[in-house]
Amino acid sequence: MTAAAGTGGRTGVEVRLEDLRRRYAGVTALDGLNLTMAPGELVALLGPSGCGKTTALRLLAGLEEADGGRVVIAGEDVTNVPANKREIGMVFQAYSLFPHMTAMQNVEFGMQLHDVGAAERRKRAGDMLELVGLSAHVHKYANQLSGGQQQRVALARALAIEPKVLLLDEPLSALDARVRARLRDEIRRVQLEVGTTTLFVTHDQEEALAIADRVGVMNAGRIEQLGPPTTIYSRPATPFVAEFVGLTNRLAGTVKGGEVEVRGTRLPLVKPDTADGPAIALVRPEAVTMAADGDIIPGPMVGTVIATVFLGATSRVTVDLGDITVLAQLPTSDATSLTAGTRVRLAMRRDPVLIARDEKASTEA
Amino acid sequence: MKLRIFRVVTLIAAGAFFLVPIGAMFEFSTRGVGENSPRTLANWKAILDFPELVGPLTPNSSGIIASLELAAITSIATLVVLVPTMVWVRLRLPRLRRVIESISLLPLTIPAIVLVVGFWPMYQWMGINFNDSILTLTFAYIILVLPYAYRALDAGLAAIDVKTLSEAARSLGAGWPTVMWRVIVPNISSALLNASLLSVALVLGEYTIANNLLYPNLQVEIVSLARTNAGVSIAVAVASLLFAFGLLVGLSFVGSGPRRQRARVRERLVQTFGRDLSGGTR
Ligand SMILES: Nc1ncnc2c1ncn2[C@@H]1O[C@H](COP(=O)(O)OP(=O)(O)O)[C@@H](O)[C@H]1O
Ligand SMILES: [Mg+2]
């Protein structure tokens, strides 16, 4: 009730998920999830389908009960508080507008339940709809709005009650690519404007990296790595993160004395204490370069260009090395001459690399 | 084009199927006494002279009033029991849905006369220990209309995303009663209407159970009247048919408030009767 009382001064609060656990008939959806969100922060939970993202969100919202662990919002333990008393705004993956209400009435609904007076309600609903750019559509019903517009109304509706936390569960996944990118940026703009602590769930890495202050990469019911997008991308802490975020070459090699030898090149290890033996090294396409000298005599890094994909400033080149293909991401100026069929010799930058988990190494080495 | 013709033919055939007997009944009920005597509404006027049809509600009279009351109570009680249950099952016990559905369809597979055998001792007990009013038939009728009401409501609930809508409402601060009244009910209004239409129609036409449990509802009175005065009995039958039909049409307009457009009303009528027919033939 307090959240709806004030009008200005919406400041985010700290949100803590402590050791959350949840099982469904034999499936462990959450396996001790820990996450602390700073006030006003936007954290994206990123992970493959089925890793427990939605479950985490629903436990935070109170729509599902935890088997163990705590949910703490603004210093208050709300683990046993029902969903309708948690002051949490939520935008769902499925379209969730009340079909029998106009956009305006949808936005007013929550405020009505919070005993906001009619005049104040109407004004604030108007403001919220303006904030999401829908002033022209306030009297339309859900079936008269596009998917993107419906999600904007849902966002306005969630924010209208001035929630302590805003939760978004893959709100863009039903939209087409162009709308998705635009609405993503808009959600970020609105979130920065209202300053509400926000948890954004997605399985789309580009979305997560683009929108979040910090990204939490989830795997099998826990967060594997939590950090700013640049860190997640350039310094993945685990092989899972490395492979899930961005593209990765899986190259067979041998670990020896804190280094890994891959196709004739010795690369440093992120974790130098890795045991010696055969291993799969994970090498980013950016770390694969064209060899400086022109001699193309047969060798482990010599091959034929299969395809070149223009991405803008960089281009992605697929090279067939005989036994495997590797991806190289090069400045477009270097890649223009690399048409399919060109013979090339590649090199690898000596960035520290991760070693893939054992079970995969043994099956593919 | 072919489809159009097919539809028209079907409509005419179905119409004839219903209207010819009713027309014949009407013809019979307006015959005068003796050959060549002019048409007369005497039988129709006489309806009002039979207290067992229209008199005040006493334990053993007034079939019309009793049946109307039964229809109203049964359809409301059915909705009150069924809607929250079905919503709850959808939200919390989705795996029980098949079970609940088959249970609710059971009364369809059991002949009314068999139901009576089961009801008999219960009604005997109820008559002694609780109440022997004809309105206790409501309990039997709720079971009787269950399959139809369930089907109608299930179609309505399937058309909306009950889970997401109620969770959205909950996160906005709505308790369960608010979720029901302000989110679910308004969005299944035509299903609620369908369910009540079916309940009303079923109760107004019910004979077997009432007769065997010795409660004189409308149909029982019509039959007993037929033995002494066939003309009046047929007149009442036609009147009750027309009344039921009028009620159904009337009810189906109730759900469409003034703010909705005519097109939507028409659409809903088609929907209602389309669904009614399919529900009835199951
Ligand atoms: N209501 C449920 N009943 C049974 N299993 C469930 C239920 N909800 C989720 N799960 C299971 O829990 C795991 C995590 O699900 P979820 O949190 O929805 O993943 P995500 O949102 O990351 O795709 C999945 O294996 C899923 O099958
Ligand atoms: Mg999910």
XYZ file of C-alpha atoms and ligand atoms in Angstrom:
675
model
C 0.000 0.000 0.000
C 2.842 2.331 0.835
C 4.338 2.090 -2.622
C 1.231 3.541 -4.219
C 0.960 6.392 -1.762
C 3.800 8.607 -2.937
C 3.947 10.006 -6.437
C 7.452 11.336 -6.884
C 10.597 9.933 -5.363
C 10.372 6.445 -6.718
C 13.665 4.970 -5.749
C 14.657 1.391 -6.121
C 15.088 -0.963 -3.216
C 17.489 -3.812 -2.668
C 16.235 -7.283 -3.562
C 17.842 -10.442 -2.251
C 17.195 -14.037 -3.232
C 18.896 -16.333 -0.755
C 19.526 -19.978 -1.493
C 16.176 -20.437 -3.250
C 15.191 -24.010 -3.891
C 12.278 -25.471 -5.764
C 11.548 -28.953 -7.045
C 8.732 -30.152 -9.251
C 7.979 -33.844 -9.125
C 11.509 -35.067 -9.702
C 12.781 -31.967 -11.542
C 15.011 -29.545 -9.682
C 14.015 -26.173 -11.084
C 16.020 -24.085 -8.630
C 19.043 -25.488 -6.864
C 20.124 -22.874 -4.345
C 19.844 -19.652 -6.282
C 21.509 -16.582 -4.806
C 21.131 -13.106 -6.225
C 21.390 -9.643 -4.731
C 20.136 -6.744 -6.809
C 21.245 -3.233 -5.915
C 18.551 -0.532 -5.650
C 17.466 0.604 -9.113
C 19.541 -1.999 -10.879
C 18.387 -3.956 -13.923
C 19.592 -7.533 -13.755
C 18.988 -9.887 -16.650
C 18.685 -13.587 -15.951
C 19.986 -15.365 -19.020
C 19.927 -19.060 -19.620
C 18.699 -21.865 -21.827
C 15.076 -22.920 -21.730
C 14.276 -24.957 -18.636
C 17.148 -23.680 -16.500
C 14.771 -22.189 -13.921
C 14.512 -18.529 -14.914
C 10.730 -18.377 -14.788
C 10.687 -20.299 -11.531
C 13.078 -17.783 -9.959
C 10.853 -14.933 -11.096
C 7.685 -16.594 -9.850
C 9.201 -17.273 -6.436
C 10.203 -13.631 -6.220
C 6.685 -12.604 -7.224
C 5.079 -14.981 -4.744
C 3.202 -16.843 -7.473
C 4.990 -20.018 -6.488
C 6.183 -21.224 -3.114
C 9.816 -21.959 -2.397
C 10.870 -25.298 -0.946
C 13.720 -23.497 0.748
C 15.495 -20.159 0.915
C 14.374 -16.600 1.434
C 13.139 -13.647 -0.582
C 14.085 -10.311 0.934
C 12.757 -7.071 -0.521
C 13.936 -3.762 0.946
C 15.310 -5.569 3.958
C 12.012 -7.277 4.681
C 11.603 -11.035 4.502
C 8.609 -11.562 2.203
C 9.041 -15.295 1.681
C 5.632 -15.972 3.188
C 3.834 -12.888 1.897
C 1.184 -13.704 -0.756
C 1.619 -12.373 -4.290
C -1.064 -9.715 -3.990
C 0.677 -8.145 -0.998
C 4.202 -8.052 -2.361
C 4.004 -4.818 -4.349
C 5.608 -6.365 -7.381
C 4.933 -5.317 -10.952
C 5.026 -8.069 -13.493
C 5.071 -8.293 -17.274
C 4.408 -11.760 -18.622
C 5.598 -13.573 -21.687
C 2.004 -14.307 -22.708
C -0.230 -11.344 -23.430
C -1.893 -10.607 -20.135
C -4.111 -7.553 -20.583
C -7.613 -7.969 -19.221
C -9.603 -8.370 -22.437
C -12.734 -6.655 -21.139
C -10.935 -3.457 -20.192
C -9.437 -0.665 -22.258
C -5.749 0.119 -22.030
C -6.618 2.902 -19.608
C -8.789 0.658 -17.437
C -6.074 -1.970 -17.394
C -3.590 0.549 -16.059
C -6.110 1.872 -13.543
C -7.014 -1.587 -12.259
C -4.054 -1.992 -9.923
C -4.354 1.557 -8.598
C -8.029 0.948 -7.868
C -7.056 -2.004 -5.713
C -4.592 0.261 -3.940
C -7.355 2.773 -3.181
C -5.962 5.544 -5.344
C -8.664 8.185 -5.884
C -10.396 8.347 -9.259
C -8.918 11.653 -10.410
C -5.399 10.759 -9.330
C -5.804 7.348 -10.905
C -6.833 8.695 -14.257
C -4.030 11.212 -14.277
C -1.395 8.669 -13.377
C -2.718 6.110 -15.857
C -2.520 8.785 -18.541
C 1.041 9.601 -17.515
C 2.082 5.960 -17.549
C 0.587 5.358 -20.974
C 2.350 8.465 -22.210
C 5.598 7.186 -20.756
C 5.315 4.034 -22.869
C 4.246 6.060 -25.900
C 0.616 4.983 -26.121
C -1.265 8.213 -25.493
C -3.148 7.752 -28.741
C -4.491 4.332 -27.775
C -5.780 4.740 -24.239
C -9.336 3.718 -25.066
C -8.517 0.641 -27.104
C -9.134 -2.920 -26.010
C -6.382 -5.525 -26.112
C -7.688 -7.040 -29.335
C -7.315 -3.660 -31.025
C -3.641 -3.365 -30.075
C -0.584 -4.983 -31.637
C 1.530 -7.393 -29.618
C 4.138 -4.739 -28.936
C 1.498 -2.243 -27.861
C -0.075 -4.791 -25.528
C 3.260 -5.381 -23.841
C 3.716 -1.625 -23.471
C 0.342 -1.388 -21.752
C 1.329 -4.323 -19.564
C 4.495 -2.437 -18.628
C 2.530 0.718 -17.859
C 0.061 -1.311 -15.811
C 2.832 -2.962 -13.816
C 4.571 0.341 -13.125
C 1.380 2.237 -12.275
C 1.198 0.668 -8.824
C 4.721 1.962 -8.207
C 6.009 -1.490 -7.377
C 9.077 -2.143 -5.308
C 10.326 -4.544 -7.924
C 9.573 -4.932 -11.611
C 9.707 -8.415 -13.088
C 9.710 -9.161 -16.793
C 9.521 -12.743 -18.017
C 10.643 -12.857 -21.633
C 8.258 -9.989 -22.418
C 9.529 -9.661 -25.972
C 9.718 -13.243 -27.108
C 6.344 -13.194 -28.855
C 7.251 -10.122 -30.904
C 9.011 -9.900 -34.241
C 12.667 -8.939 -34.350
C 12.367 -5.280 -35.235
C 9.709 -4.506 -32.620
C 11.673 -6.548 -30.131
C 14.833 -4.460 -30.417
C 12.924 -1.185 -30.214
C 10.776 -2.202 -27.263
C 13.825 -3.572 -25.492
C 15.499 -0.187 -25.613
C 12.274 1.438 -24.563
C 11.884 -0.809 -21.536
C 15.386 0.206 -20.510
C 14.598 3.902 -20.969
C 11.421 3.636 -18.882
C 13.196 1.587 -16.227
C 15.955 4.171 -15.895
C 13.334 6.891 -15.684
C 11.333 5.322 -12.867
C 14.363 3.771 -11.172
C 12.629 0.566 -10.125
C 14.821 -2.426 -9.309
C 14.163 -4.781 -12.199
C 14.687 -8.439 -12.981
C 14.486 -9.216 -16.685
C 14.369 -12.841 -17.750
C 15.393 -13.887 -21.235
C 16.978 -16.717 -23.156
C 18.248 -14.255 -25.781
C 21.854 -13.315 -25.012
C 21.801 -10.257 -27.239
C 18.787 -8.954 -25.338
C 20.398 -9.610 -21.978
C 23.722 -8.026 -22.908
C 22.011 -4.988 -24.419
C 19.632 -4.122 -21.613
C 21.179 -5.092 -18.296
C 23.426 -3.465 -15.735
C 24.418 -6.964 -14.782
C 23.714 -10.308 -16.391
C 23.246 -13.491 -14.409
C 23.862 -16.542 -16.563
C 21.788 -19.434 -15.258
C 22.367 -23.110 -15.676
C 20.511 -25.990 -14.045
C 18.837 -23.940 -11.350
C 21.741 -21.757 -10.277
C 23.533 -18.640 -11.399
C 26.872 -19.607 -12.939
C 28.194 -16.117 -13.382
C 26.897 -12.700 -12.465
C 28.543 -9.615 -13.858
C 28.392 -6.677 -16.242
C 27.679 -7.646 -19.870
C 31.255 -6.920 -20.988
C 32.702 -9.187 -18.321
C 30.255 -11.963 -19.095
C 31.204 -11.797 -22.740
C 34.919 -11.241 -22.600
C 35.795 -13.060 -19.393
C 33.357 -15.946 -18.980
C 33.996 -17.645 -15.666
C 32.902 -21.114 -16.705
C 32.870 -23.147 -19.903
C 29.058 -23.093 -19.814
C 28.998 -19.313 -19.863
C 31.632 -19.206 -22.576
C 29.607 -21.480 -24.776
C 26.211 -20.006 -24.013
C 27.174 -16.376 -24.462
C 28.645 -15.509 -27.818
C 30.176 -17.941 -30.282
C 33.000 -20.250 -29.351
C 35.333 -22.544 -31.252
C 35.822 -25.900 -29.562
C 39.360 -26.943 -30.365
C 40.993 -30.168 -29.241
C 44.397 -29.787 -27.585
C 46.642 -30.909 -24.774
C 47.061 -29.268 -21.387
C 50.610 -29.227 -20.121
C 52.147 -27.142 -17.382
C 49.478 -24.478 -17.119
C 49.159 -23.999 -20.853
C 47.196 -25.715 -23.578
C 48.657 -26.577 -26.930
C 46.105 -26.279 -29.695
C 46.955 -27.000 -33.312
C 50.565 -26.013 -32.826
C 49.879 -22.899 -30.758
C 50.413 -22.636 -27.014
C 47.668 -20.670 -25.261
C 47.556 -19.573 -21.612
C 44.760 -20.965 -19.416
C 42.193 -18.998 -17.418
C 42.666 -21.638 -14.728
C 46.367 -22.574 -14.828
C 45.898 -25.363 -12.286
C 44.036 -27.510 -14.830
C 45.297 -31.078 -14.808
C 47.508 -32.155 -17.694
C 46.032 -34.228 -20.481
C 43.826 -33.997 -23.557
C 41.254 -31.203 -23.414
C 38.900 -29.050 -25.448
C 39.931 -25.393 -25.516
C 37.236 -22.754 -26.007
C 38.513 -20.050 -28.332
C 36.470 -16.970 -29.249
C 36.231 -16.115 -32.964
C 37.749 -12.699 -32.149
C 40.903 -14.461 -30.968
C 41.324 -16.168 -34.316
C 43.289 -13.955 -36.729
C 44.910 -14.166 -40.146
C 48.571 -15.192 -39.968
C 50.876 -12.327 -40.801
C 53.163 -13.979 -43.357
C 51.940 -14.975 -46.785
C 53.356 -18.498 -47.054
C 50.553 -20.992 -47.152
C 52.202 -24.355 -46.736
C 50.016 -27.154 -45.382
C 49.776 -27.074 -41.580
C 47.264 -27.405 -38.731
C 46.028 -23.822 -39.179
C 45.827 -23.736 -42.957
C 42.485 -24.176 -44.655
C 39.870 -22.976 -47.097
C 37.323 -20.218 -46.577
C 33.797 -21.629 -46.754
C 31.774 -18.499 -46.117
C 32.135 -14.888 -45.099
C 29.318 -13.121 -43.294
C 29.366 -9.355 -43.260
C 28.327 -8.049 -39.822
C 29.172 -4.361 -40.215
C 32.530 -3.301 -38.836
C 33.543 -6.924 -38.516
C 32.963 -9.971 -40.661
C 32.704 -13.595 -39.606
C 34.705 -16.016 -41.687
C 34.167 -19.770 -41.609
C 37.312 -21.689 -42.452
C 37.582 -25.414 -43.168
C 40.817 -26.695 -41.614
C 40.347 -30.189 -42.998
C 39.339 -32.012 -39.805
C 37.234 -29.187 -38.329
C 35.826 -25.786 -39.226
C 36.607 -22.705 -37.179
C 35.027 -19.288 -36.972
C 37.173 -16.175 -37.165
C 35.852 -12.701 -36.572
C 37.953 -10.175 -38.473
C 37.807 -6.470 -39.250
C 35.749 -6.200 -42.423
C 38.672 -4.472 -44.185
C 40.755 -7.658 -43.731
C 37.921 -9.946 -44.723
C 36.801 -8.454 -48.024
C 39.297 -10.477 -50.072
C 38.311 -13.728 -48.354
C 35.781 -15.122 -50.778
C 34.780 -18.746 -50.573
C 37.559 -21.022 -51.760
C 40.435 -18.759 -50.711
C 43.312 -20.588 -49.029
C 44.253 -18.960 -45.723
C 46.526 -19.514 -42.762
C 45.075 -18.651 -39.372
C 46.696 -17.766 -36.087
C 45.416 -17.508 -32.522
C 45.853 -14.587 -30.183
C 47.336 -15.628 -26.886
C 44.247 -14.738 -24.793
C 43.659 -16.955 -21.762
C 41.233 -19.706 -22.717
C 38.792 -21.919 -20.824
C 38.764 -25.673 -21.004
C 35.420 -27.324 -21.727
C 33.910 -29.493 -19.060
C 35.361 -32.983 -18.847
C 32.410 -34.975 -20.095
C 32.445 -33.076 -23.379
C 36.215 -33.231 -23.679
C 36.154 -36.983 -23.399
C 33.421 -37.436 -25.997
C 34.899 -35.113 -28.557
C 38.635 -35.238 -27.967
C -22.340 -20.772 -52.368
C -23.013 -24.472 -51.987
C -22.319 -24.135 -48.304
C -24.863 -21.345 -48.120
C -27.568 -23.510 -49.682
C -26.654 -26.360 -47.399
C -27.007 -24.083 -44.409
C -30.389 -22.789 -45.485
C -31.677 -26.301 -46.114
C -30.412 -27.478 -42.749
C -32.007 -24.532 -41.041
C -35.365 -25.152 -42.713
C -35.246 -28.868 -41.963
C -34.331 -28.288 -38.341
C -36.922 -25.548 -38.059
C -39.613 -27.825 -39.442
C -38.558 -30.564 -37.072
C -39.241 -28.291 -34.114
C -42.052 -26.142 -35.422
C -44.376 -28.737 -36.959
C -45.119 -30.520 -33.664
C -45.484 -27.218 -31.859
C -47.789 -25.975 -34.601
C -49.826 -29.148 -34.332
C -50.048 -28.745 -30.571
C -51.164 -25.177 -30.984
C -53.751 -26.265 -33.503
C -55.058 -28.907 -31.124
C -55.210 -26.559 -28.172
C -57.335 -24.038 -30.085
C -59.940 -26.508 -31.373
C -63.508 -25.875 -30.358
C -65.760 -28.518 -28.952
C -67.601 -30.529 -31.643
C -67.255 -30.439 -35.417
C -67.203 -27.161 -37.328
C -67.047 -25.104 -34.180
C -64.833 -22.026 -34.505
C -61.287 -21.760 -33.137
C -61.256 -20.786 -29.506
C -58.719 -19.742 -26.887
C -60.846 -21.255 -24.150
C -58.176 -23.828 -23.289
C -55.583 -21.103 -22.988
C -57.774 -18.963 -20.779
C -58.496 -22.012 -18.645
C -54.832 -22.340 -17.695
C -55.314 -19.664 -15.091
C -58.149 -21.656 -13.499
C -55.871 -24.487 -12.426
C -54.275 -23.744 -9.067
C -51.941 -26.734 -9.411
C -50.341 -24.851 -12.309
C -50.342 -21.234 -11.272
C -51.579 -21.046 -7.704
C -49.405 -19.871 -4.823
C -46.508 -22.146 -3.973
C -47.658 -24.740 -1.496
C -46.183 -28.193 -1.052
C -48.565 -29.739 -3.533
C -49.469 -27.120 -6.085
C -48.273 -24.652 -8.657
C -46.002 -26.458 -11.073
C -45.133 -23.336 -13.038
C -43.900 -21.311 -10.098
C -42.037 -24.282 -8.684
C -40.316 -25.018 -11.977
C -39.351 -21.375 -12.432
C -37.912 -21.197 -8.954
C -36.104 -24.461 -9.456
C -34.669 -23.206 -12.735
C -33.398 -20.007 -11.166
C -31.953 -21.634 -8.050
C -30.413 -24.505 -9.971
C -28.656 -22.372 -12.550
C -27.295 -19.934 -9.986
C -26.208 -22.659 -7.586
C -24.537 -24.567 -10.408
C -22.506 -21.524 -11.420
C -21.576 -20.692 -7.841
C -20.288 -24.214 -7.286
C -18.755 -24.833 -10.666
C -16.966 -21.612 -11.662
C -14.629 -21.270 -8.667
C -13.964 -25.007 -8.688
C -13.076 -25.088 -12.363
C -10.873 -22.009 -12.106
C -9.108 -23.443 -9.090
C -8.505 -26.745 -10.822
C -7.077 -24.960 -13.838
C -4.741 -22.921 -11.688
C -3.668 -25.326 -9.019
C -4.548 -28.886 -9.968
C -4.275 -29.019 -13.749
C -3.588 -32.732 -13.618
C -6.985 -33.323 -11.994
C -8.798 -31.730 -14.907
C -9.429 -34.954 -16.780
C -10.758 -36.584 -13.607
C -13.075 -33.684 -12.812
C -14.274 -33.633 -16.383
C -15.167 -37.305 -16.439
C -16.914 -37.050 -13.088
C -18.937 -34.114 -14.308
C -19.935 -36.060 -17.420
C -21.130 -39.082 -15.446
C -24.749 -37.919 -15.087
C -25.005 -37.978 -18.875
C -24.238 -41.660 -18.983
C -26.677 -42.607 -16.223
C -30.352 -42.754 -17.218
C -32.554 -40.422 -15.194
C -34.572 -43.325 -13.887
C -31.429 -44.900 -12.462
C -30.541 -41.602 -10.836
C -33.950 -41.659 -9.216
C -33.210 -44.992 -7.625
C -30.145 -43.448 -6.075
C -31.894 -40.249 -5.079
C -34.898 -41.943 -3.526
C -33.434 -42.873 -0.128
C -31.629 -39.539 0.093
C -34.823 -37.631 -0.532
C -36.671 -39.774 1.946
C -34.072 -38.939 4.551
C -34.080 -35.270 3.580
C -37.886 -35.102 3.676
C -37.872 -36.344 7.250
C -34.813 -34.626 8.655
C -34.487 -31.480 6.633
C -37.244 -30.278 4.366
C -39.684 -31.828 1.951
C -40.212 -28.728 -0.178
C -40.233 -29.233 -3.915
C -37.275 -26.854 -4.023
C -35.061 -29.617 -2.632
C -35.213 -30.972 -6.172
C -32.474 -28.407 -6.786
C -29.925 -30.863 -5.428
C -30.903 -33.470 -7.990
C -31.075 -30.893 -10.756
C -27.604 -29.535 -10.052
C -26.298 -33.014 -10.740
C -28.476 -33.303 -13.805
C -27.247 -30.056 -15.388
C -23.632 -30.578 -14.342
C -22.411 -32.079 -17.644
C -23.973 -29.336 -19.728
C -22.878 -26.497 -17.492
C -19.391 -27.976 -17.251
C -19.042 -28.147 -21.023
C -20.249 -24.589 -21.510
C -17.983 -23.179 -18.799
C -15.014 -25.230 -19.948
C -15.325 -23.732 -23.432
C -15.426 -20.244 -21.916
C -12.420 -20.815 -19.673
C -10.466 -22.368 -22.517
C -10.940 -19.177 -24.533
C -9.033 -17.048 -22.012
C -5.642 -17.491 -20.400
C -6.973 -18.035 -16.879
C -3.554 -18.549 -15.370
C -1.843 -15.489 -16.794
C -4.831 -13.202 -16.259
C -5.272 -14.187 -12.649
C -1.560 -13.982 -11.940
C -1.441 -10.534 -13.520
C -4.340 -9.482 -11.319
C -2.731 -10.997 -8.233
C 0.529 -9.169 -8.815
C -1.481 -5.947 -9.126
C -2.850 -6.541 -5.648
C -6.051 -8.513 -6.248
C -7.173 -11.143 -3.745
C -8.956 -14.263 -4.985
C -12.514 -12.838 -4.764
C -11.418 -9.836 -6.823
C -9.725 -12.075 -9.354
C -12.962 -14.034 -9.718
C -15.389 -11.161 -9.881
C -13.463 -8.569 -11.785
C -11.225 -10.616 -14.058
C -12.580 -14.116 -14.674
C -16.343 -13.600 -14.610
C -16.452 -10.627 -17.025
C -14.372 -12.567 -19.515
C -16.482 -15.711 -19.507
C -19.836 -13.942 -19.476
C -21.111 -15.679 -22.573
C -20.106 -19.048 -21.164
C -21.923 -18.229 -17.909
C -24.927 -17.336 -19.988
C -24.722 -20.538 -21.991
C -24.468 -22.570 -18.822
C -27.528 -20.888 -17.288
C -29.513 -21.199 -20.502
C -28.867 -24.916 -20.574
C -29.697 -25.278 -16.886
C -32.940 -23.338 -17.222
C -34.038 -25.260 -20.290
C -33.217 -28.569 -18.685
C -35.009 -27.835 -15.433
C -38.129 -26.452 -17.102
C -38.421 -29.618 -19.172
C -37.580 -32.136 -16.452
C -40.172 -34.822 -15.775
C -38.695 -38.182 -14.795
C -36.986 -37.278 -11.561
C -39.724 -34.971 -10.264
C -42.422 -37.494 -11.058
C -40.638 -40.408 -9.451
C -39.655 -38.478 -6.376
C -43.306 -37.398 -6.177
C -42.756 -33.682 -6.624
C -45.309 -31.957 -8.877
C -43.247 -29.683 -11.062
C -44.567 -28.125 -14.264
C -44.100 -31.179 -16.467
C -45.641 -33.505 -13.890
C -48.692 -31.242 -13.638
C -49.005 -31.070 -17.412
C -49.032 -34.834 -17.645
C -51.547 -35.286 -14.870
C -53.721 -32.569 -16.347
C -53.628 -34.315 -19.718
C -55.625 -37.152 -18.216
C -58.537 -34.899 -17.302
C -58.286 -32.046 -19.762
C -56.116 -32.663 -22.808
C -56.760 -29.273 -24.408
C -55.538 -27.273 -21.434
C -52.603 -29.600 -20.919
C -51.428 -29.063 -24.491
C -51.973 -25.326 -24.200
C -49.734 -25.273 -21.108
C -47.123 -27.341 -22.875
C -47.023 -24.932 -25.814
C -46.992 -21.968 -23.472
C -44.096 -23.380 -21.478
C -42.153 -24.111 -24.669
C -42.698 -20.581 -25.908
C -41.843 -19.244 -22.491
C -38.606 -21.195 -22.338
C -37.684 -20.053 -25.819
C -38.481 -16.440 -24.977
C -36.454 -16.720 -21.808
C -33.456 -18.093 -23.663
C -33.549 -15.338 -26.245
C -34.048 -12.765 -23.527
C -31.193 -14.084 -21.414
C -28.834 -14.118 -24.312
C -29.401 -10.395 -24.718
C -28.742 -9.714 -21.036
C -25.024 -10.255 -21.416
C -24.762 -7.662 -24.142
C -24.988 -4.308 -22.442
C -25.815 -1.125 -24.319
C -22.184 -0.241 -24.962
C -21.597 -3.204 -27.228
C -22.410 -2.980 -30.874
C -25.209 -4.820 -32.605
C -22.739 -6.913 -34.557
C -21.333 -8.353 -31.378
C -24.810 -9.161 -30.122
C -25.572 -11.038 -33.297
C -22.266 -12.841 -33.140
C -22.991 -13.858 -29.587
C -26.453 -15.155 -30.442
C -25.040 -17.347 -33.163
C -22.345 -18.500 -30.791
C -24.846 -19.199 -28.047
C -27.229 -21.221 -30.094
C -24.505 -22.947 -32.023
C -22.998 -24.095 -28.781
C -26.344 -24.940 -27.235
C -27.194 -27.276 -30.052
C -23.896 -29.075 -29.903
C -24.151 -29.306 -26.122
C -27.653 -30.718 -26.376
C -26.841 -33.455 -28.842
C -23.973 -34.883 -26.876
N 4.509 -26.218 -12.805
C 5.518 -27.068 -13.091
N 5.357 -28.375 -12.973
C 6.364 -29.237 -13.256
N 7.581 -28.864 -13.671
C 7.804 -27.546 -13.819
C 6.789 -26.578 -13.551
N 7.305 -25.353 -13.794
C 8.567 -25.549 -14.206
N 8.876 -26.853 -14.222
C 10.178 -27.443 -14.581
O 11.178 -26.736 -13.908
C 12.276 -26.464 -14.751
C 12.531 -24.980 -14.855
O 11.448 -24.364 -15.501
P 11.376 -22.814 -15.793
O 11.676 -22.071 -14.552
O 10.078 -22.541 -16.434
O 12.555 -22.636 -16.834
P 12.844 -21.417 -17.828
O 11.917 -20.305 -17.523
O 14.271 -21.088 -17.586
O 12.647 -21.973 -19.205
C 11.938 -27.103 -16.098
O 12.560 -28.350 -16.157
C 10.465 -27.261 -16.048
O 10.066 -28.388 -16.793
Mg 10.473 -19.356 -18.826
